[in-house]
CSV table of C-alpha atoms in Angstrom, one decimal:
chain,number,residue,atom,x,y,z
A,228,UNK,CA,104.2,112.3,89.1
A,229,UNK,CA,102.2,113.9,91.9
A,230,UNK,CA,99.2,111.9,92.8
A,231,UNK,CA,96.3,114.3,94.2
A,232,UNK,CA,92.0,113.8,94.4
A,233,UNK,CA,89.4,116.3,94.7
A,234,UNK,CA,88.6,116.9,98.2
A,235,UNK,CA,84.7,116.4,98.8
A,236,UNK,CA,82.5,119.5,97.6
A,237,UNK,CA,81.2,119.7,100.4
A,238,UNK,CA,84.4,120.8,102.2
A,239,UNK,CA,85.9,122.8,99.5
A,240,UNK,CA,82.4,125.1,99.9
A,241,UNK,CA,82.9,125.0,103.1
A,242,UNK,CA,86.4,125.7,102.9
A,243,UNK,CA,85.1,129.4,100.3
A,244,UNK,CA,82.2,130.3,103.2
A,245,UNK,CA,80.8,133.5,101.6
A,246,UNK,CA,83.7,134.7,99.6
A,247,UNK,CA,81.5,136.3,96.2
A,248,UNK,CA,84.4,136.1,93.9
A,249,UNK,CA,86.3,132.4,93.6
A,250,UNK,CA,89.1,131.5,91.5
A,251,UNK,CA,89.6,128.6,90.4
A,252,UNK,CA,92.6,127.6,88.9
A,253,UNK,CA,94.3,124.3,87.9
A,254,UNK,CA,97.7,123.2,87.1
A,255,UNK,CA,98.8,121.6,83.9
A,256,UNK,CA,101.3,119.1,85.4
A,257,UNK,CA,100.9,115.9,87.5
A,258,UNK,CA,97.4,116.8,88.7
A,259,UNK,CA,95.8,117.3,85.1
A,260,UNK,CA,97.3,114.0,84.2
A,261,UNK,CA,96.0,112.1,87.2
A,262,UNK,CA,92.9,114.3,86.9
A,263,UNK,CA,91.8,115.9,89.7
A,264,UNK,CA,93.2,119.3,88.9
A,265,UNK,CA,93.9,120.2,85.3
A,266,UNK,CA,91.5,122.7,82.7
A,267,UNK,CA,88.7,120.1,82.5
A,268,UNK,CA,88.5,119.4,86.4
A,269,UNK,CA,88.7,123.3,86.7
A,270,UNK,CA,85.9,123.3,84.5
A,271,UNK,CA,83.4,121.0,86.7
A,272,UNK,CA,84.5,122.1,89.9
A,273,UNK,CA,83.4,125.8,88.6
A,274,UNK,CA,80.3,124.4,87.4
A,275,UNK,CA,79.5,122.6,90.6
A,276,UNK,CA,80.4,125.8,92.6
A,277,UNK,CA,77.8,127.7,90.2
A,278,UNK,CA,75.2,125.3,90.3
A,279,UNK,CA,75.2,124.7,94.2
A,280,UNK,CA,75.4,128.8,94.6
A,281,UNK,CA,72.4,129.0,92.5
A,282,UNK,CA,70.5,126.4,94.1
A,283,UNK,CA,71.3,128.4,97.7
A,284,UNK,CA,70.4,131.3,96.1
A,285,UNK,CA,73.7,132.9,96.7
A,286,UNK,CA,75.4,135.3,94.8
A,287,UNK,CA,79.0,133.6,93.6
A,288,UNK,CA,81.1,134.7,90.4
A,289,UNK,CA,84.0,132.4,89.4
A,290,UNK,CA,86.7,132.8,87.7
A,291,UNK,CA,88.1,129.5,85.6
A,292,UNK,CA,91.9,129.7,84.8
A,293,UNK,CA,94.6,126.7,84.7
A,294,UNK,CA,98.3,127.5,84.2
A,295,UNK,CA,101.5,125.2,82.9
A,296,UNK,CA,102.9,124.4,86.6
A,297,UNK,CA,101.8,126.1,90.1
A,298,UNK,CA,105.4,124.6,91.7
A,299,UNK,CA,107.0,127.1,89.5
A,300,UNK,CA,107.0,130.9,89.7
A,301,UNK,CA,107.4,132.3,85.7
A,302,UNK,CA,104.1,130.5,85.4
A,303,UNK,CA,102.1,132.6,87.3
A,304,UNK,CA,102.9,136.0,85.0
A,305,UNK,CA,100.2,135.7,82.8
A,306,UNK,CA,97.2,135.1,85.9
A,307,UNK,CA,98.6,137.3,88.5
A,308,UNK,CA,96.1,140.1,87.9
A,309,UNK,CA,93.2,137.9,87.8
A,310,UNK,CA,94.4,136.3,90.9
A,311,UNK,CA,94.6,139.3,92.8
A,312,UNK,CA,90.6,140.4,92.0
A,313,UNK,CA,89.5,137.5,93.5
A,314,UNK,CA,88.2,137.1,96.7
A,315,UNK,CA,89.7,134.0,97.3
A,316,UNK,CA,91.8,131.7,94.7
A,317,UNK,CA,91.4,127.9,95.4
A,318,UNK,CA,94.0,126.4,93.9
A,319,UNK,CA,93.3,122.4,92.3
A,320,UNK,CA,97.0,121.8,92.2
A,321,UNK,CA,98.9,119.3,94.5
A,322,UNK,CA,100.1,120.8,98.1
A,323,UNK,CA,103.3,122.5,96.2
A,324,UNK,CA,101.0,124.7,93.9
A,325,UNK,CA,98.9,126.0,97.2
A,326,UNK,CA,102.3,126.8,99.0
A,327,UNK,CA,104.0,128.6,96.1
A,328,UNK,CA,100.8,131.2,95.6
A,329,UNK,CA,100.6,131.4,99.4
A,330,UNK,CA,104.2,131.9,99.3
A,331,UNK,CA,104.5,135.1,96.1
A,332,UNK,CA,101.3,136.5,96.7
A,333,UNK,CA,101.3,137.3,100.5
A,334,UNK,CA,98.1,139.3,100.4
A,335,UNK,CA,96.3,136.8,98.6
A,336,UNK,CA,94.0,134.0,100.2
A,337,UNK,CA,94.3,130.6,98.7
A,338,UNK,CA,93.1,127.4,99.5
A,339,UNK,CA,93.5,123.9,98.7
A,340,UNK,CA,91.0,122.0,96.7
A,341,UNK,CA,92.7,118.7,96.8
A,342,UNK,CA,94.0,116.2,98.9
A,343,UNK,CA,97.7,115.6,97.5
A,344,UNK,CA,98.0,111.6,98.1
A,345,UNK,CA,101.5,109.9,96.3
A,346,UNK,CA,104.0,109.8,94.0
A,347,UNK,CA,102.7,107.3,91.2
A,348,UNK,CA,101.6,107.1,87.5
A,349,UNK,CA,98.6,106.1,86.1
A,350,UNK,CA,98.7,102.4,85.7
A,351,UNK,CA,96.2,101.5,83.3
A,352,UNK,CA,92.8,104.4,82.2
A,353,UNK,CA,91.3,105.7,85.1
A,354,UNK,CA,93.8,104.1,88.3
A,355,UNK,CA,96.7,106.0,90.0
A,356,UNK,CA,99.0,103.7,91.7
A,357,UNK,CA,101.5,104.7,94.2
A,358,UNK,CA,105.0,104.1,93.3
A,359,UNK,CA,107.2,105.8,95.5
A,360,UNK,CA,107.5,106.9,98.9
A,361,UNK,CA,109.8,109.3,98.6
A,362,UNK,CA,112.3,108.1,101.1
A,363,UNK,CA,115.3,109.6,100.2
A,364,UNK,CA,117.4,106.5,100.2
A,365,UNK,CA,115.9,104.4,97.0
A,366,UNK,CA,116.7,100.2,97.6
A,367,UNK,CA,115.3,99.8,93.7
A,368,UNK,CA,118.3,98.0,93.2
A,369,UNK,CA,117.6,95.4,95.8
A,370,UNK,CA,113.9,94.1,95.2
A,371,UNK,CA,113.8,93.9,91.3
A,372,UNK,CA,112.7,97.4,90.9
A,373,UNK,CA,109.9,97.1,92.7
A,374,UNK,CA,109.3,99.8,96.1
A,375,UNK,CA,108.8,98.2,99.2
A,376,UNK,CA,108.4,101.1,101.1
A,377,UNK,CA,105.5,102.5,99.0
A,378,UNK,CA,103.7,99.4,97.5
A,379,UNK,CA,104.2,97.2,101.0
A,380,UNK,CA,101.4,98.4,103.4
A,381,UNK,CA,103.9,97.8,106.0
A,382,UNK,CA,107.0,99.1,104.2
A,383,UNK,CA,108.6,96.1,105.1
A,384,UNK,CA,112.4,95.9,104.2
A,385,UNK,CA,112.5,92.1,104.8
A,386,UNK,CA,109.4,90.3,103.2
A,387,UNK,CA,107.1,88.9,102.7
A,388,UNK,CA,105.2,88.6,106.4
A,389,UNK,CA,102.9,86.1,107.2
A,390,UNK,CA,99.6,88.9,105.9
A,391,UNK,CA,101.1,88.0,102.7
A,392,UNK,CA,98.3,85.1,100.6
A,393,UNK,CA,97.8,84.2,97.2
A,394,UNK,CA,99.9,87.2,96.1
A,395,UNK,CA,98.0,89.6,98.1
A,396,UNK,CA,98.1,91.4,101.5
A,397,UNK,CA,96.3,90.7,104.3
A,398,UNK,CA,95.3,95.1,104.6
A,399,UNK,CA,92.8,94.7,101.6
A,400,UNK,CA,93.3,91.2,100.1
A,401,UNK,CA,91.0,92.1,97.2
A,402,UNK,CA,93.1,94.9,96.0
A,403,UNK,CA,96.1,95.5,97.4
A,404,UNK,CA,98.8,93.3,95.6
A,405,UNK,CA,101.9,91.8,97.9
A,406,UNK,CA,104.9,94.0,97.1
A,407,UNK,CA,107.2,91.1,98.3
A,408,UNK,CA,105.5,88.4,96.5
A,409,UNK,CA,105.8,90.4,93.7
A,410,UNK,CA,109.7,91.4,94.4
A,411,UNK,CA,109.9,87.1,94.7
A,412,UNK,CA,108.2,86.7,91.4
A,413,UNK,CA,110.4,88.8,89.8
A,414,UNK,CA,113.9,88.0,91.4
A,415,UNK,CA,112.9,84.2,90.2
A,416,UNK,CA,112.2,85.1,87.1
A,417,UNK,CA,115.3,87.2,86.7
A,418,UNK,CA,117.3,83.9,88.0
A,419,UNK,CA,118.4,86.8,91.0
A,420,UNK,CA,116.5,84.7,93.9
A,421,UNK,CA,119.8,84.8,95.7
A,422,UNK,CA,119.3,88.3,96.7
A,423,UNK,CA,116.2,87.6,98.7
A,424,UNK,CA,118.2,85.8,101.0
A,425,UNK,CA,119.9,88.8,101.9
A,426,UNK,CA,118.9,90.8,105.0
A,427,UNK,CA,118.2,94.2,104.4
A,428,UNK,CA,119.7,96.3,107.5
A,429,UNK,CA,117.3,99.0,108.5
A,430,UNK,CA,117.4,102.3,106.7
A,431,UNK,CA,118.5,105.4,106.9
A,432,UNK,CA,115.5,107.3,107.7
A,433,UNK,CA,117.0,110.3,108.3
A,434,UNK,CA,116.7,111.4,104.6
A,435,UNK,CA,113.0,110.7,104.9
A,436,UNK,CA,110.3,112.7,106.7
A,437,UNK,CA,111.6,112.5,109.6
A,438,UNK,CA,114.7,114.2,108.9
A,439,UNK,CA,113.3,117.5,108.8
A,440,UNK,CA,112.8,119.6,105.5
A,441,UNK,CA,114.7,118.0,102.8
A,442,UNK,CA,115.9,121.0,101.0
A,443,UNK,CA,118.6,120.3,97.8
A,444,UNK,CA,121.0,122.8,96.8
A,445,UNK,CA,122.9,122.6,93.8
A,446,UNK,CA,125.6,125.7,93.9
A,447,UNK,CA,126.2,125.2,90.0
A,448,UNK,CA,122.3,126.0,89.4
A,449,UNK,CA,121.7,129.5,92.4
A,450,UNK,CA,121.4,133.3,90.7
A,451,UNK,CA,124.2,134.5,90.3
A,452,UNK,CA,124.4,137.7,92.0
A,453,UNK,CA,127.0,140.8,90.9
A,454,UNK,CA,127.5,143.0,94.4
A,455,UNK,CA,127.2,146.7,92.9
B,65,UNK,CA,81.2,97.1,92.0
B,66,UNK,CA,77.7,96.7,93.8
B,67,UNK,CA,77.4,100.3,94.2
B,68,UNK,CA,77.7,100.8,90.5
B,69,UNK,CA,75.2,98.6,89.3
B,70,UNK,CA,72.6,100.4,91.8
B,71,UNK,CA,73.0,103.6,90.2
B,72,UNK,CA,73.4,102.4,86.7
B,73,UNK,CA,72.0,104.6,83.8
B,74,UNK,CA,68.8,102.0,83.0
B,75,UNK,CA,65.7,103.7,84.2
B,76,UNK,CA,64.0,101.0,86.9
B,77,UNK,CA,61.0,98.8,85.4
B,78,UNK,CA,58.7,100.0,87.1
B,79,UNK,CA,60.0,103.6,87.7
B,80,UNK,CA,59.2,103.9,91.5
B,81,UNK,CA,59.0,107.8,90.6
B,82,UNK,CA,56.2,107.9,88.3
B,83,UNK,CA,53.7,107.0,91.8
B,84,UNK,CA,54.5,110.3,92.4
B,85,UNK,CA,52.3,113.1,90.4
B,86,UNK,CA,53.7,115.6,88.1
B,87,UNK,CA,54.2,118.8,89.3
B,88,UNK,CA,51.0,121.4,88.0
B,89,UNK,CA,51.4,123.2,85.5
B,90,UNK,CA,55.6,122.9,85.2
B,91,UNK,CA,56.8,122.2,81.3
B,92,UNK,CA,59.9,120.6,82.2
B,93,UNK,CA,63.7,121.4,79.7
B,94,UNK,CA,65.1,118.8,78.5
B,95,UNK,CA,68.7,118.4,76.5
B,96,UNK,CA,68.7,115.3,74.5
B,97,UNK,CA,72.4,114.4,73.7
B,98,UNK,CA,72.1,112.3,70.5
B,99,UNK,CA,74.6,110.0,68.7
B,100,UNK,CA,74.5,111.1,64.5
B,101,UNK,CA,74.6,107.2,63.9
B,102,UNK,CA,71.6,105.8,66.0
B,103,UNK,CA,69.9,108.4,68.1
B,104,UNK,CA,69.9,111.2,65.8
B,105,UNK,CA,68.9,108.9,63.1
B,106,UNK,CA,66.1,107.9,65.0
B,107,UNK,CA,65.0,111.2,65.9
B,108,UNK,CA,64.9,111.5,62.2
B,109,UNK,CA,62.7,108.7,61.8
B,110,UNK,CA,60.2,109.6,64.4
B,111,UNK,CA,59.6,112.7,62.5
B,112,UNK,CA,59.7,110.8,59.2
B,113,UNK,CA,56.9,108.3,60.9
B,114,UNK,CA,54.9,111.5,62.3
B,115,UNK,CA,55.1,110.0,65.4
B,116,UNK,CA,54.4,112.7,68.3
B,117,UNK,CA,56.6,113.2,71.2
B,118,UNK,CA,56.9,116.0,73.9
B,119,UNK,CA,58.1,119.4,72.6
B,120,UNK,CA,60.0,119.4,76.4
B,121,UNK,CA,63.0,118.2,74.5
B,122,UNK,CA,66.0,120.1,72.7
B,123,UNK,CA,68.3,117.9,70.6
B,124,UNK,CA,72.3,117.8,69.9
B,125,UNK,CA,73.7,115.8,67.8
B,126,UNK,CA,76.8,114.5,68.9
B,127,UNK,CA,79.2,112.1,66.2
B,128,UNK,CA,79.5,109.8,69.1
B,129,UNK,CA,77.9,109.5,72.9
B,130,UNK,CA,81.7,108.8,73.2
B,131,UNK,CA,82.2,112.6,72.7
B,132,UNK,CA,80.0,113.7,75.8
B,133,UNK,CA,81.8,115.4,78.6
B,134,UNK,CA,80.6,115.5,81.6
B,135,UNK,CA,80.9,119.0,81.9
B,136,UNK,CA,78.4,119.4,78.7
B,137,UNK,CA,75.9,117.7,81.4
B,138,UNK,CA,76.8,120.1,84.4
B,139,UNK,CA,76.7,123.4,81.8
B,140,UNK,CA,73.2,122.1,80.3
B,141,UNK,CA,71.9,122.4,84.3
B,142,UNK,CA,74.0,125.8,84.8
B,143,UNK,CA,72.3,127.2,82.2
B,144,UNK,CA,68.7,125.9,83.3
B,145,UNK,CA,67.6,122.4,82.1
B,146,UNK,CA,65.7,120.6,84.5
B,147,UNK,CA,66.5,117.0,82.7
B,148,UNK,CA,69.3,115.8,80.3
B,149,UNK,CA,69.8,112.5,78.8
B,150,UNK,CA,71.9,111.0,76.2
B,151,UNK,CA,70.6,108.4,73.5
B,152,UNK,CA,73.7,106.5,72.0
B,153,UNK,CA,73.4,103.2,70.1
B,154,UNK,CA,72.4,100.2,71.8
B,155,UNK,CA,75.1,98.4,73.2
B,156,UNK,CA,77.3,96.2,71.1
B,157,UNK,CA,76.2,98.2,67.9
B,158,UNK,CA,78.1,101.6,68.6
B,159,UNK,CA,79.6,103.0,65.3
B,160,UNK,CA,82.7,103.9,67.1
B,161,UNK,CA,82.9,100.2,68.7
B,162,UNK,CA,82.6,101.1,72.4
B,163,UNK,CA,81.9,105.2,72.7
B,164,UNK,CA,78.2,104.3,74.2
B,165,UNK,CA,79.9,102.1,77.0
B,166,UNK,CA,82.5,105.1,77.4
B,167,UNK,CA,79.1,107.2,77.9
B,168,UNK,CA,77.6,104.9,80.1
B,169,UNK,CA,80.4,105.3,82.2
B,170,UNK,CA,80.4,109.0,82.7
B,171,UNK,CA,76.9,109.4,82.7
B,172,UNK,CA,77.3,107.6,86.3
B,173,UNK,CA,79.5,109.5,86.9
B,174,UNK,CA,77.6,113.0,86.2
B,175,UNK,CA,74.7,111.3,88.3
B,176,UNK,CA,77.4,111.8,91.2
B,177,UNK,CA,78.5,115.0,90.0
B,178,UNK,CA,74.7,116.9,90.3
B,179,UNK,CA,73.9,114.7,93.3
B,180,UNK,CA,76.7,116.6,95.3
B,181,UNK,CA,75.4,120.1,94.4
B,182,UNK,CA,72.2,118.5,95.4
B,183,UNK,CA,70.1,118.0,92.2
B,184,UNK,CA,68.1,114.3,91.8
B,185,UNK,CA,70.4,111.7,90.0
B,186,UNK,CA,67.2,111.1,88.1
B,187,UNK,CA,67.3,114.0,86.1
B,188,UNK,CA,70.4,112.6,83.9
B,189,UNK,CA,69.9,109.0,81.7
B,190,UNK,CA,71.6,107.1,79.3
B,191,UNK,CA,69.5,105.7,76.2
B,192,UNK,CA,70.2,103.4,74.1
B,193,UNK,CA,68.4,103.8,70.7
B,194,UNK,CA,68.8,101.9,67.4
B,195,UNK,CA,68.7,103.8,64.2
B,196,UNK,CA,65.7,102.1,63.3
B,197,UNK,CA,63.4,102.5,66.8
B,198,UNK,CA,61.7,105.6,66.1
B,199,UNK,CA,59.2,104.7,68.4
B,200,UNK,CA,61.5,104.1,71.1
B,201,UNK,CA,62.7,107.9,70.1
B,202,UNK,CA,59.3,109.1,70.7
B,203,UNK,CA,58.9,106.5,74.1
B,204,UNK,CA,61.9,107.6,75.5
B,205,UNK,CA,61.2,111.5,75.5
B,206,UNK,CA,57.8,110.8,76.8
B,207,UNK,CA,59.7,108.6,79.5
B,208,UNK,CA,61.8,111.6,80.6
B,209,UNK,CA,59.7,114.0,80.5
B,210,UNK,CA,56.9,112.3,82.6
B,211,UNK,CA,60.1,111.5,84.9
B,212,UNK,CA,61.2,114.7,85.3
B,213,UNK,CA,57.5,116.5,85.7
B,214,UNK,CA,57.6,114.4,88.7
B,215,UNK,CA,61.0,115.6,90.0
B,216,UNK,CA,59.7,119.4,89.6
B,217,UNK,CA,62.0,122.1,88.2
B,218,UNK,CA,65.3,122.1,88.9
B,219,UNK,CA,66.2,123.8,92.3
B,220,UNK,CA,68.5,126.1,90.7
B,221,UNK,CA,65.4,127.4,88.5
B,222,UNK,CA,62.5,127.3,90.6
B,223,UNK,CA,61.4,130.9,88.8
B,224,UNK,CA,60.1,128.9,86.0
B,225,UNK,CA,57.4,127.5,87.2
């Protein structure tokens, strides 16, 4: 899933200026389960908005709505209208969400209320932990499941470096974990130690973010079109 | 975790607020979020024991303190209360096990939540309150309400005064 946070209030009210009508809507997917953007963070962030309005003795109506997914377009049928009496809609769905309303509603101004941070899951009540990074060429298979490119602060192919101490990593050793001591752990205690040895060659990046836009097509999935 | 215990939901001993003097003349509103097992039950009792208390407050009854939202907090202030705290059982003798701890959690939390729209972290507590301290009942709603007298209305409802 999508890992985001609330971006401070101060800059999200910053962000609205004096727009008089705010919507606020949230998305039902990775964001409500990681709570930062779902119906009960729509909920607060509307009451914040209200109370700090009222305390500045401005005039502010907002609107409250959260729908199943913002990444998708059918989803956004049943708020369109309410979308499009709003002065401005600030959307509390990762950076996908804000893109697709900027992208099917042209006229409309939207803007982001969180900072869209990982892919991850929530790894015990109340912490995110980031997972993946997404890199387009996944190594899984080479460091006992476990991602050295997200969970090594250096991304380090070959590990672990000399940061690496009691199981942690010299970044933050109180809470960042070693993702190479870990991938040793469990290599050992999967009796596959011999793949440590191995050198990893570099990468292929180029799938990554520095390959440009990584767009997938799958012909067997587009529209099919009849030419009239 | 030094940052938590600072803000934690215990109201200091001495309260450094009450040097200040209540604001004239301002008759503070207060929600009191109250457990049915302890809080509630000792609301009962303070009534049953004629013991006298401010009429500042305005009592729900919750089945557990584990049930409060933070977003009941923020909605008691959008709608105008100048205070709100919530009375669970005392610690280690919740009905529901742990829902008071839950509270205690969140209640921090909503302290962080009204400080960013700019309202005092005072004006939200956590209680603890057996079923059988209906004096305590009556101690702690006299607490808040000289606590909050002292803060002065709530920005957002300056009017009342």
């Amino acid at each position: 899933m999508i890992i985001a946070e609330q971006k401070p209030l101060e800059e999200i009210r910053e962000m609205l200026g004096d727009a008089k009508k705010v919507m606020v809507l949230g998305c039902g997917a990775c964001v409500t389960i990681c709570f930062a953007g779902g119906s009960k963070e729509v909920g607060i962030l509307s009451s914040q908005l209200r109370i700090a309005a009222k305390k500045d003795g401005k005039e502010l109506e907002v609107i409250e709505d959260t729908i199943e997914r913002q990444c998708e377009n059918e989803f956004f049928e049943s708020v369109k209208d309410k979308m499009k009496e709003a002065d401005v809609v600030l959307s509390i769905a990762c950076g996908v969400g804000v893109q697709t309303i900027a992208e099917l509603f042209p006229d409309i101004l939207v803007l982001p209320g969180l900072n869209t941070t990982s892919f991850g899951r929530p790894k015990e009540p109340g912490v995110f932990a980031e997972y993946c990074g997404g890199c387009g060429d996944c190594i899984l298979d080479l460091t006992g499941g476990i991602c050295p490119i997200a969970r090594c602060s250096k991304s380090l192919l070959n590990g672990p470096c000399g940061g690496s101490e009691n199981g942690m990593c010299e970044v933050d050793p109180k809470t960042i974990q070693c993702a190479w001591h870990l991938i040793f752990e469990k290599l050992e205690k999967m009796g596959r130690l011999d793949q440590i040895e191995k050198i990893n060659p570099p990468k292929d990046w180029s799938n990554s973010m520095s390959g440009g836009v990584r767009n997938i097509v799958r012909e067997d999935l587009l529209e099919v079109k009849l030419e009239s | 975790m030094a940052e938590r215990a600072d803000l934690m939901s215990t109201v200091p001993d001495p309260d450094p607020l009450m040097e200040k003097e209540p604001v004239p003349g301002f008759e503070p509103l207060i929600v009191t979020i109250a457990c049915h097992y302890c809080s509630y039950a000792a609301a009962d009792l303070a009534g049953s024991m004629r013991l006298q208390y401010p009429h500042n407050i305005r009592i729900i009854r919750t089945p557990c303190t584990g049930k409060v939202d933070v977003l009941y907090i923020l909605k008691a202030f959008e709608e105008g209360a100048d205070g709100v705290y919530v009375a669970g059982c005392e610690e280690g003798g919740c009905h529901f096990d742990i829902g008071n701890l839950y509270a205690k959690q969140r209640i921090y939390y909503a302290k962080k939540l009204i400080q960013q729209v700019g309202l005092e972290p005072e004006r939200v507590e956590m209680f603890n309150i057996a079923a059988s301290a209906g004096p305590r009942f009556a101690e702690v709603a006299a607490l808040m309400t000289e606590r909050v007298k002292r803060l002065g209305p709530s920005p957002i409802n300056i009017k009342r005064i």
